[in-house]
mmCIF file of C-alpha atoms in Angstrom:
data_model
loop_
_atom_site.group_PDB
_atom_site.id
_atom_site.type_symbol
_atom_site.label_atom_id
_atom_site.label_comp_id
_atom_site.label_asym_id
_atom_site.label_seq_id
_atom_site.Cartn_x
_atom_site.Cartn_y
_atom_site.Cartn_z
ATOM 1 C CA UNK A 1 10.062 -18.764 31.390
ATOM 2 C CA UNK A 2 10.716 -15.832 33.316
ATOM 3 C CA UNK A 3 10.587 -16.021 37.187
ATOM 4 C CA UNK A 4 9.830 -12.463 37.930
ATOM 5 C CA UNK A 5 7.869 -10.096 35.627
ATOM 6 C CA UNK A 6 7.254 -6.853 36.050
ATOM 7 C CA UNK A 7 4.877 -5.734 32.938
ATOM 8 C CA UNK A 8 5.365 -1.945 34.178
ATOM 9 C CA UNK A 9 8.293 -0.322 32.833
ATOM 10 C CA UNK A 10 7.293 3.005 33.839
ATOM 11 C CA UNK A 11 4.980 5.000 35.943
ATOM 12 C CA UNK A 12 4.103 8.200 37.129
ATOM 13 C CA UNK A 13 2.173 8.866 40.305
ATOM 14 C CA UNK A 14 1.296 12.441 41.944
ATOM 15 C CA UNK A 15 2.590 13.508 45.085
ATOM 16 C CA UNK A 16 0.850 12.266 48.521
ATOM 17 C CA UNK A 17 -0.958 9.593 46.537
ATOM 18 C CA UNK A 18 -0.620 5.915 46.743
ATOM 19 C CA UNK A 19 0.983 3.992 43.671
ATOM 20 C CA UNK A 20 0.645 0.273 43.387
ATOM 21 C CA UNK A 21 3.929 -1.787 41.398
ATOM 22 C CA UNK A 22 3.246 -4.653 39.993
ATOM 23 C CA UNK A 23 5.221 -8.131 40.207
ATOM 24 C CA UNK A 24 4.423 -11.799 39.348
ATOM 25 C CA UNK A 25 6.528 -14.698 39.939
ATOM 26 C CA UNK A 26 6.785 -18.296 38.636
ATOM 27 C CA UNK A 27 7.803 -21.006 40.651
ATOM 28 C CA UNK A 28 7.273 -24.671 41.671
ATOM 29 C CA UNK A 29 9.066 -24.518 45.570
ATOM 30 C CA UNK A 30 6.591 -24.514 48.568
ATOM 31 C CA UNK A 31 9.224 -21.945 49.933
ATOM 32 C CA UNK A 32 10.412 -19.256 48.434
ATOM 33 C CA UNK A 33 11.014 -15.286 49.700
ATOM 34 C CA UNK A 34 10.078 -12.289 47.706
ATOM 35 C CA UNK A 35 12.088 -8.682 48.120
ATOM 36 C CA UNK A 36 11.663 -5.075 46.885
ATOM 37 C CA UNK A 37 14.551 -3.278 46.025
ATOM 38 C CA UNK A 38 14.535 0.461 45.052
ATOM 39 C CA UNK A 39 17.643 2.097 43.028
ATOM 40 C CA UNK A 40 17.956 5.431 43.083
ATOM 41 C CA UNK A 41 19.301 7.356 39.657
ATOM 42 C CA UNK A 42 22.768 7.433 42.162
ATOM 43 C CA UNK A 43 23.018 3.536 41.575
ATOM 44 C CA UNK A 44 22.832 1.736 44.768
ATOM 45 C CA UNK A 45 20.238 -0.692 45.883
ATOM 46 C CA UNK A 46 18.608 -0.285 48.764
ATOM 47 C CA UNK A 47 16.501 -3.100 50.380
ATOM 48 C CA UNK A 48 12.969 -2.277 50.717
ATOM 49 C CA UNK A 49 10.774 -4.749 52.462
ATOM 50 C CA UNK A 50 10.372 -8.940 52.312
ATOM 51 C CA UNK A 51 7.591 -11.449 51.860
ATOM 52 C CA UNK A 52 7.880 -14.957 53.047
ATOM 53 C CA UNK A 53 5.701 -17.554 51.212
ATOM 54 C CA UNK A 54 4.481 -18.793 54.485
ATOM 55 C CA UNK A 55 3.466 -15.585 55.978
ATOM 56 C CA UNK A 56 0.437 -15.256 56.760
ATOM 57 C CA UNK A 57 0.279 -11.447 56.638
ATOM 58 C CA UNK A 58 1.141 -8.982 54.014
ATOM 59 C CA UNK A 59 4.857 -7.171 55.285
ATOM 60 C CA UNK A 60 4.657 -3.232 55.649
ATOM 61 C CA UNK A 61 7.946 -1.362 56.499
ATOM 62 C CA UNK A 62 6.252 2.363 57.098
ATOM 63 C CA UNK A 63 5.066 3.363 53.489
ATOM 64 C CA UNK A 64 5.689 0.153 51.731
ATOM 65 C CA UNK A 65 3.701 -2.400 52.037
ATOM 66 C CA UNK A 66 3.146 -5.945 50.231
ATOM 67 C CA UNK A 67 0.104 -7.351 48.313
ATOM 68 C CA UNK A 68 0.923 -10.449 48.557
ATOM 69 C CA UNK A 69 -1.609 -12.964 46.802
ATOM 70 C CA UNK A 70 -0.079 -16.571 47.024
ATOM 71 C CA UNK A 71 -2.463 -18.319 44.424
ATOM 72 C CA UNK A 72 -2.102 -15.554 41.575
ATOM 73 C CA UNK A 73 1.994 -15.468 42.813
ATOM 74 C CA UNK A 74 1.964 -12.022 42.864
ATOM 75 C CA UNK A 75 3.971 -9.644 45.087
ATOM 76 C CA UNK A 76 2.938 -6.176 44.393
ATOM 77 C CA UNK A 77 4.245 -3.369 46.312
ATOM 78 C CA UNK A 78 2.144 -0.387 47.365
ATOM 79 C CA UNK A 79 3.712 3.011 48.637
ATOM 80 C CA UNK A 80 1.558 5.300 50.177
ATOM 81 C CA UNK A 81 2.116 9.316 50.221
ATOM 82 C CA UNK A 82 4.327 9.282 47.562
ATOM 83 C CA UNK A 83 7.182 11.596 48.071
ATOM 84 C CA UNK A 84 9.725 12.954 45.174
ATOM 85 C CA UNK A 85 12.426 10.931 47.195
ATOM 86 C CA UNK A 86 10.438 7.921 45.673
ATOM 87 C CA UNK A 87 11.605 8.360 42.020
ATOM 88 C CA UNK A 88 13.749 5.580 41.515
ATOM 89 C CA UNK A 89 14.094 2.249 39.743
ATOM 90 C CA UNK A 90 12.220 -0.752 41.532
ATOM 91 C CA UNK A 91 12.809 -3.897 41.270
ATOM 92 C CA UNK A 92 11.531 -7.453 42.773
ATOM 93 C CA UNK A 93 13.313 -10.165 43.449
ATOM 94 C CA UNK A 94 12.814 -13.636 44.887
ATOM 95 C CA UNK A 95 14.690 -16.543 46.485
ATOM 96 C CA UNK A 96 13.571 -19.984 46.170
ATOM 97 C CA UNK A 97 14.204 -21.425 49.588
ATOM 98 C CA UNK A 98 15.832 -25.140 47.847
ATOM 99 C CA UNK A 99 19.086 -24.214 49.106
ATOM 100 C CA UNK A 100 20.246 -21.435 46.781
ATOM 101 C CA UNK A 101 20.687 -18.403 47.943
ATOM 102 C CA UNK A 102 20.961 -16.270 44.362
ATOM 103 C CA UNK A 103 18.175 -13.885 43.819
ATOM 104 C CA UNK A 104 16.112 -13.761 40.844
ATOM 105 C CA UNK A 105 15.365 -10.171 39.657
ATOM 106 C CA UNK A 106 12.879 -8.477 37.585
ATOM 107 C CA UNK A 107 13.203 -6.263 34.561
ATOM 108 C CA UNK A 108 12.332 -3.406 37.104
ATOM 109 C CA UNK A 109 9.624 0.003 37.133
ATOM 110 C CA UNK A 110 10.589 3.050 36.789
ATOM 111 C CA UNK A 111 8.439 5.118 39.329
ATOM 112 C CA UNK A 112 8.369 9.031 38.853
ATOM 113 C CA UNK A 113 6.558 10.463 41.490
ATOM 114 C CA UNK A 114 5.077 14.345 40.218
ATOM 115 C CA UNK A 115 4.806 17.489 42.234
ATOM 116 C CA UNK B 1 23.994 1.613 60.458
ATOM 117 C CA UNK B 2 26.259 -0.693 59.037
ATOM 118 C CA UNK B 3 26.475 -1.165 55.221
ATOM 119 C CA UNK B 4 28.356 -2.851 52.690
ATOM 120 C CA UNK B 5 31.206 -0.666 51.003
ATOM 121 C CA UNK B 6 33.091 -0.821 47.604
ATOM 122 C CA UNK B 7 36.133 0.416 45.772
ATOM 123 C CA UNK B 8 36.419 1.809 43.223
ATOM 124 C CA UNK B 9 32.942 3.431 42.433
ATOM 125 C CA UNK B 10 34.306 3.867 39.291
ATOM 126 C CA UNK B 11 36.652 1.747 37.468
ATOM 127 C CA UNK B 12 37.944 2.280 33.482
ATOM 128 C CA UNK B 13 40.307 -0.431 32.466
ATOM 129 C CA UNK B 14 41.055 -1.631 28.436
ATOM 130 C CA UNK B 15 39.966 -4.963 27.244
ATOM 131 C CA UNK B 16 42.272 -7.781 28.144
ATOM 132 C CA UNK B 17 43.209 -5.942 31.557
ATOM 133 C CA UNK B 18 42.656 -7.550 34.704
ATOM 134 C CA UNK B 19 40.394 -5.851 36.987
ATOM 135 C CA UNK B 20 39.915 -6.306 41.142
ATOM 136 C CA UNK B 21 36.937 -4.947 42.794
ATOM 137 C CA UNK B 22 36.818 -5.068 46.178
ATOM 138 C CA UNK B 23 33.893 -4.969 49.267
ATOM 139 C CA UNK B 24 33.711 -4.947 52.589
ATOM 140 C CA UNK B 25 30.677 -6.871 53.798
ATOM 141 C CA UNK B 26 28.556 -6.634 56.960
ATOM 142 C CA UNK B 27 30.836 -7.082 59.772
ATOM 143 C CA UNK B 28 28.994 -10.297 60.947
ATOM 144 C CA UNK B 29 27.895 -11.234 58.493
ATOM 145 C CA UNK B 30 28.995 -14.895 56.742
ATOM 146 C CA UNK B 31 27.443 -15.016 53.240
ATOM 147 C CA UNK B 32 28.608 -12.591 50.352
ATOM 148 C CA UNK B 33 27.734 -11.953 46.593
ATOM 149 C CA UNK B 34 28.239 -10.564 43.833
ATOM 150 C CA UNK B 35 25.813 -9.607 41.260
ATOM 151 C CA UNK B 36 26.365 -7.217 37.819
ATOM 152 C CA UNK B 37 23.938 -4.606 36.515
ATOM 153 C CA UNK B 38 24.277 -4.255 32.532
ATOM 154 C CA UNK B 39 23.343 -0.726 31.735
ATOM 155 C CA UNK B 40 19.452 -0.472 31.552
ATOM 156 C CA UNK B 41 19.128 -4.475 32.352
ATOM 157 C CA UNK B 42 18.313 -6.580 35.504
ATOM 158 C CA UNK B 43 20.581 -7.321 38.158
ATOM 159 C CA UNK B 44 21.909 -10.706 37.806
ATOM 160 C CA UNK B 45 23.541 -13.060 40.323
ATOM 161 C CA UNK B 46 27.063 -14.119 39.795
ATOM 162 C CA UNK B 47 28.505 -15.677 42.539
ATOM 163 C CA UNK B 48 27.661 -16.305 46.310
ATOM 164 C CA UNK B 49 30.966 -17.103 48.640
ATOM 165 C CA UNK B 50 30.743 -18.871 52.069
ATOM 166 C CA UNK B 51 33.136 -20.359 54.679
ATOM 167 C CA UNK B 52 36.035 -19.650 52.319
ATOM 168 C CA UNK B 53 34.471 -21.048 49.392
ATOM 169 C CA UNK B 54 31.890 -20.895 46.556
ATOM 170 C CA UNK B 55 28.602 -21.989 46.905
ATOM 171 C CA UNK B 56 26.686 -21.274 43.768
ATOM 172 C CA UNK B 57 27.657 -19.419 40.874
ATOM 173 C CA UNK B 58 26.004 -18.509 37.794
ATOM 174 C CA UNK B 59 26.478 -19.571 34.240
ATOM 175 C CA UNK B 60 28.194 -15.870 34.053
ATOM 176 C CA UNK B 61 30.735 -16.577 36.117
ATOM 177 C CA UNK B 62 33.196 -18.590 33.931
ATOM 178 C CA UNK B 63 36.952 -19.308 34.273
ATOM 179 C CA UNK B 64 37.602 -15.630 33.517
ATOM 180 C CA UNK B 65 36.228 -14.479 37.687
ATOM 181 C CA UNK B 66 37.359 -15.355 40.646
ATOM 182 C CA UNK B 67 36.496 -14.381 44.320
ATOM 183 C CA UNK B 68 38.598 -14.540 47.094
ATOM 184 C CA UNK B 69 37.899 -12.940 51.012
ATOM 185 C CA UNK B 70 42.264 -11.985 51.028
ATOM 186 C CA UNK B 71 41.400 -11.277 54.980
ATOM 187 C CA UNK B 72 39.146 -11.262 57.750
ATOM 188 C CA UNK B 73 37.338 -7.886 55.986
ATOM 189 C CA UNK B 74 37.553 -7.823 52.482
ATOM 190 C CA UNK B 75 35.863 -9.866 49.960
ATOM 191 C CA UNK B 76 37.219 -9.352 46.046
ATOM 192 C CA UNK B 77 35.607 -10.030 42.413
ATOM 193 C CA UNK B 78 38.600 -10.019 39.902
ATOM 194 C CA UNK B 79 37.891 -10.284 36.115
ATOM 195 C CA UNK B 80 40.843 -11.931 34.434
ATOM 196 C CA UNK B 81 41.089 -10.709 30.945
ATOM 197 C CA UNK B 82 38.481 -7.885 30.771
ATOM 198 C CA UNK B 83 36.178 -8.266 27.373
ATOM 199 C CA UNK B 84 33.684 -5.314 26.109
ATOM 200 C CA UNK B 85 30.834 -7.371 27.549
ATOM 201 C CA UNK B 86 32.253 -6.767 30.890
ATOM 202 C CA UNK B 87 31.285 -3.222 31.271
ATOM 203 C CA UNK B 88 28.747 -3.384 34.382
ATOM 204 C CA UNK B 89 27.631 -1.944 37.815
ATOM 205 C CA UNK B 90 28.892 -4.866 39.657
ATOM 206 C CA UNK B 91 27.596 -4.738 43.341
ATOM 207 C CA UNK B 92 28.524 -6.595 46.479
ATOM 208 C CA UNK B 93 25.848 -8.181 49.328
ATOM 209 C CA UNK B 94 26.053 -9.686 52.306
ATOM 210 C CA UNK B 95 23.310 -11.314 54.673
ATOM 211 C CA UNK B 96 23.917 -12.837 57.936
ATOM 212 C CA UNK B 97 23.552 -16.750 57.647
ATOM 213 C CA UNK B 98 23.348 -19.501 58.275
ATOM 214 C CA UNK B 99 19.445 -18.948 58.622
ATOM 215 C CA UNK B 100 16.656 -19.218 55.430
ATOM 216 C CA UNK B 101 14.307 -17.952 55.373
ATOM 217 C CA UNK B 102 13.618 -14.275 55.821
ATOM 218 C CA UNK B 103 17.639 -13.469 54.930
ATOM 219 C CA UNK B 104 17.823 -10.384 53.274
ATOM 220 C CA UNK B 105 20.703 -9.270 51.163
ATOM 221 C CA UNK B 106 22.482 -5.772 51.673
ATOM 222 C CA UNK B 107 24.024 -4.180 48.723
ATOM 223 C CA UNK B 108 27.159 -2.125 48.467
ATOM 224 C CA UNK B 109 26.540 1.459 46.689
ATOM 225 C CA UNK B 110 28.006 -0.962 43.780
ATOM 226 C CA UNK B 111 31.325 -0.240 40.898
ATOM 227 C CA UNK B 112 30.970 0.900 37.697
ATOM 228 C CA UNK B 113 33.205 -0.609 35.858
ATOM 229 C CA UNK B 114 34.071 0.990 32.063
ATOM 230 C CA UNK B 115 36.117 -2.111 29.588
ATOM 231 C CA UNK B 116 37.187 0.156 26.650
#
């Protein structure tokens, strides 16, 4: 079974609006971490903002922010104001806290954000 | 703000070749990775390297990788006997240790590497 899905393989969103990315996760640990990563078309990967399963709050780094819903394991990010810097690959990950460090990607979105 | 960086950003070796790519992690920090990027697929974790050793790999990483920190700096992946398969953005990470939870991962700008 997959650990991460992302069911959105691409998505446009207009400038200065919000756009929501979706990401669900599967697992059985208690503790567990869940990252956004955004990859520009220049290749790197660029951490975007974290989500511990015991927080208590969603995590906002400026624009980003996490809607994290524990019982539906989902880990969606939201930007707000899009800007055409956003266009980019994005992809979630997550670390399950039993020791291993490896994360555990998704399949990614492709967000294109449109003057 | 410190990063990870890698050499080459592009590398184009022929099958069978031996390949080194090399990063320099976070100054302080004590775990490193690597993970590969097959063109238009997820990133996937190969190998994660701590107090001189390995301490998880992937199914990936078989007899034909190694990784080896040479000095107090670098930290190499080298692919023995390149294969077509091979060809991958492999990218480096590093996150401070020995802490849990909340560790985030920094990734080098990544190498594409080319088997022909």
């Amino acid at each position: 079974a997959q650990k991460i899905t992302q069911t959105q393989p691409g998505m446009f969103v207009q400038e200065k609006e919000a756009v929501t990315l979706d990401c669900t996760y599967d697992t059985s640990d208690p503790s567990y971490g869940l990252f956004w990563y955004k990859q520009p078309s220049s290749g790197e990967m660029i951490f975007l903002i974290y989500q511990g399963s015991y927080d208590q709050q969603n995590a906002t780094e400026g624009r980003y922010s996490l809607n994290f819903q524990k019982a539906r394991k989902s880990a969606n990010l939201v930007i707000s104001a899009s800007q055409l810097g956003d266009s980019a690959m994005y992809f979630c990950a997550m670390r399950e806290d039993t020791g291993r460090r490896a994360l555990t990607f998704g399949s990614g979105t492709r967000l294109q954000v449109q003057p | 703000e410190p990063e990870v960086t890698q050499t080459p950003s592009h590398q184009v070796t022929q099958m069978g070749q031996e390949v080194i790519l090399r990063c320099v992690p976070i100054s302080n920090h004590l775990y490193f990775y690597w993970y590969r990027q097959i063109l238009g697929q997820k990133v996937e974790f190969l190998v994660s390297f701590y107090n001189n050793e390995i301490s998880e790999k992937s199914e990936i990483f078989d007899d034909q990788f190694s990784v080896e920190r040479p000095d107090g700096s670098n930290f190499t992946l080298k692919i023995r006997s390149t294969k077509l398969e091979d060809s991958a953005m492999y990218f480096c990470a590093s996150s401070e240790g020995p802490r849990f939870s909340g560790e985030t991962q920094y990734f080098g700008p990544g190498t594409r590497l080319l088997v022909l």
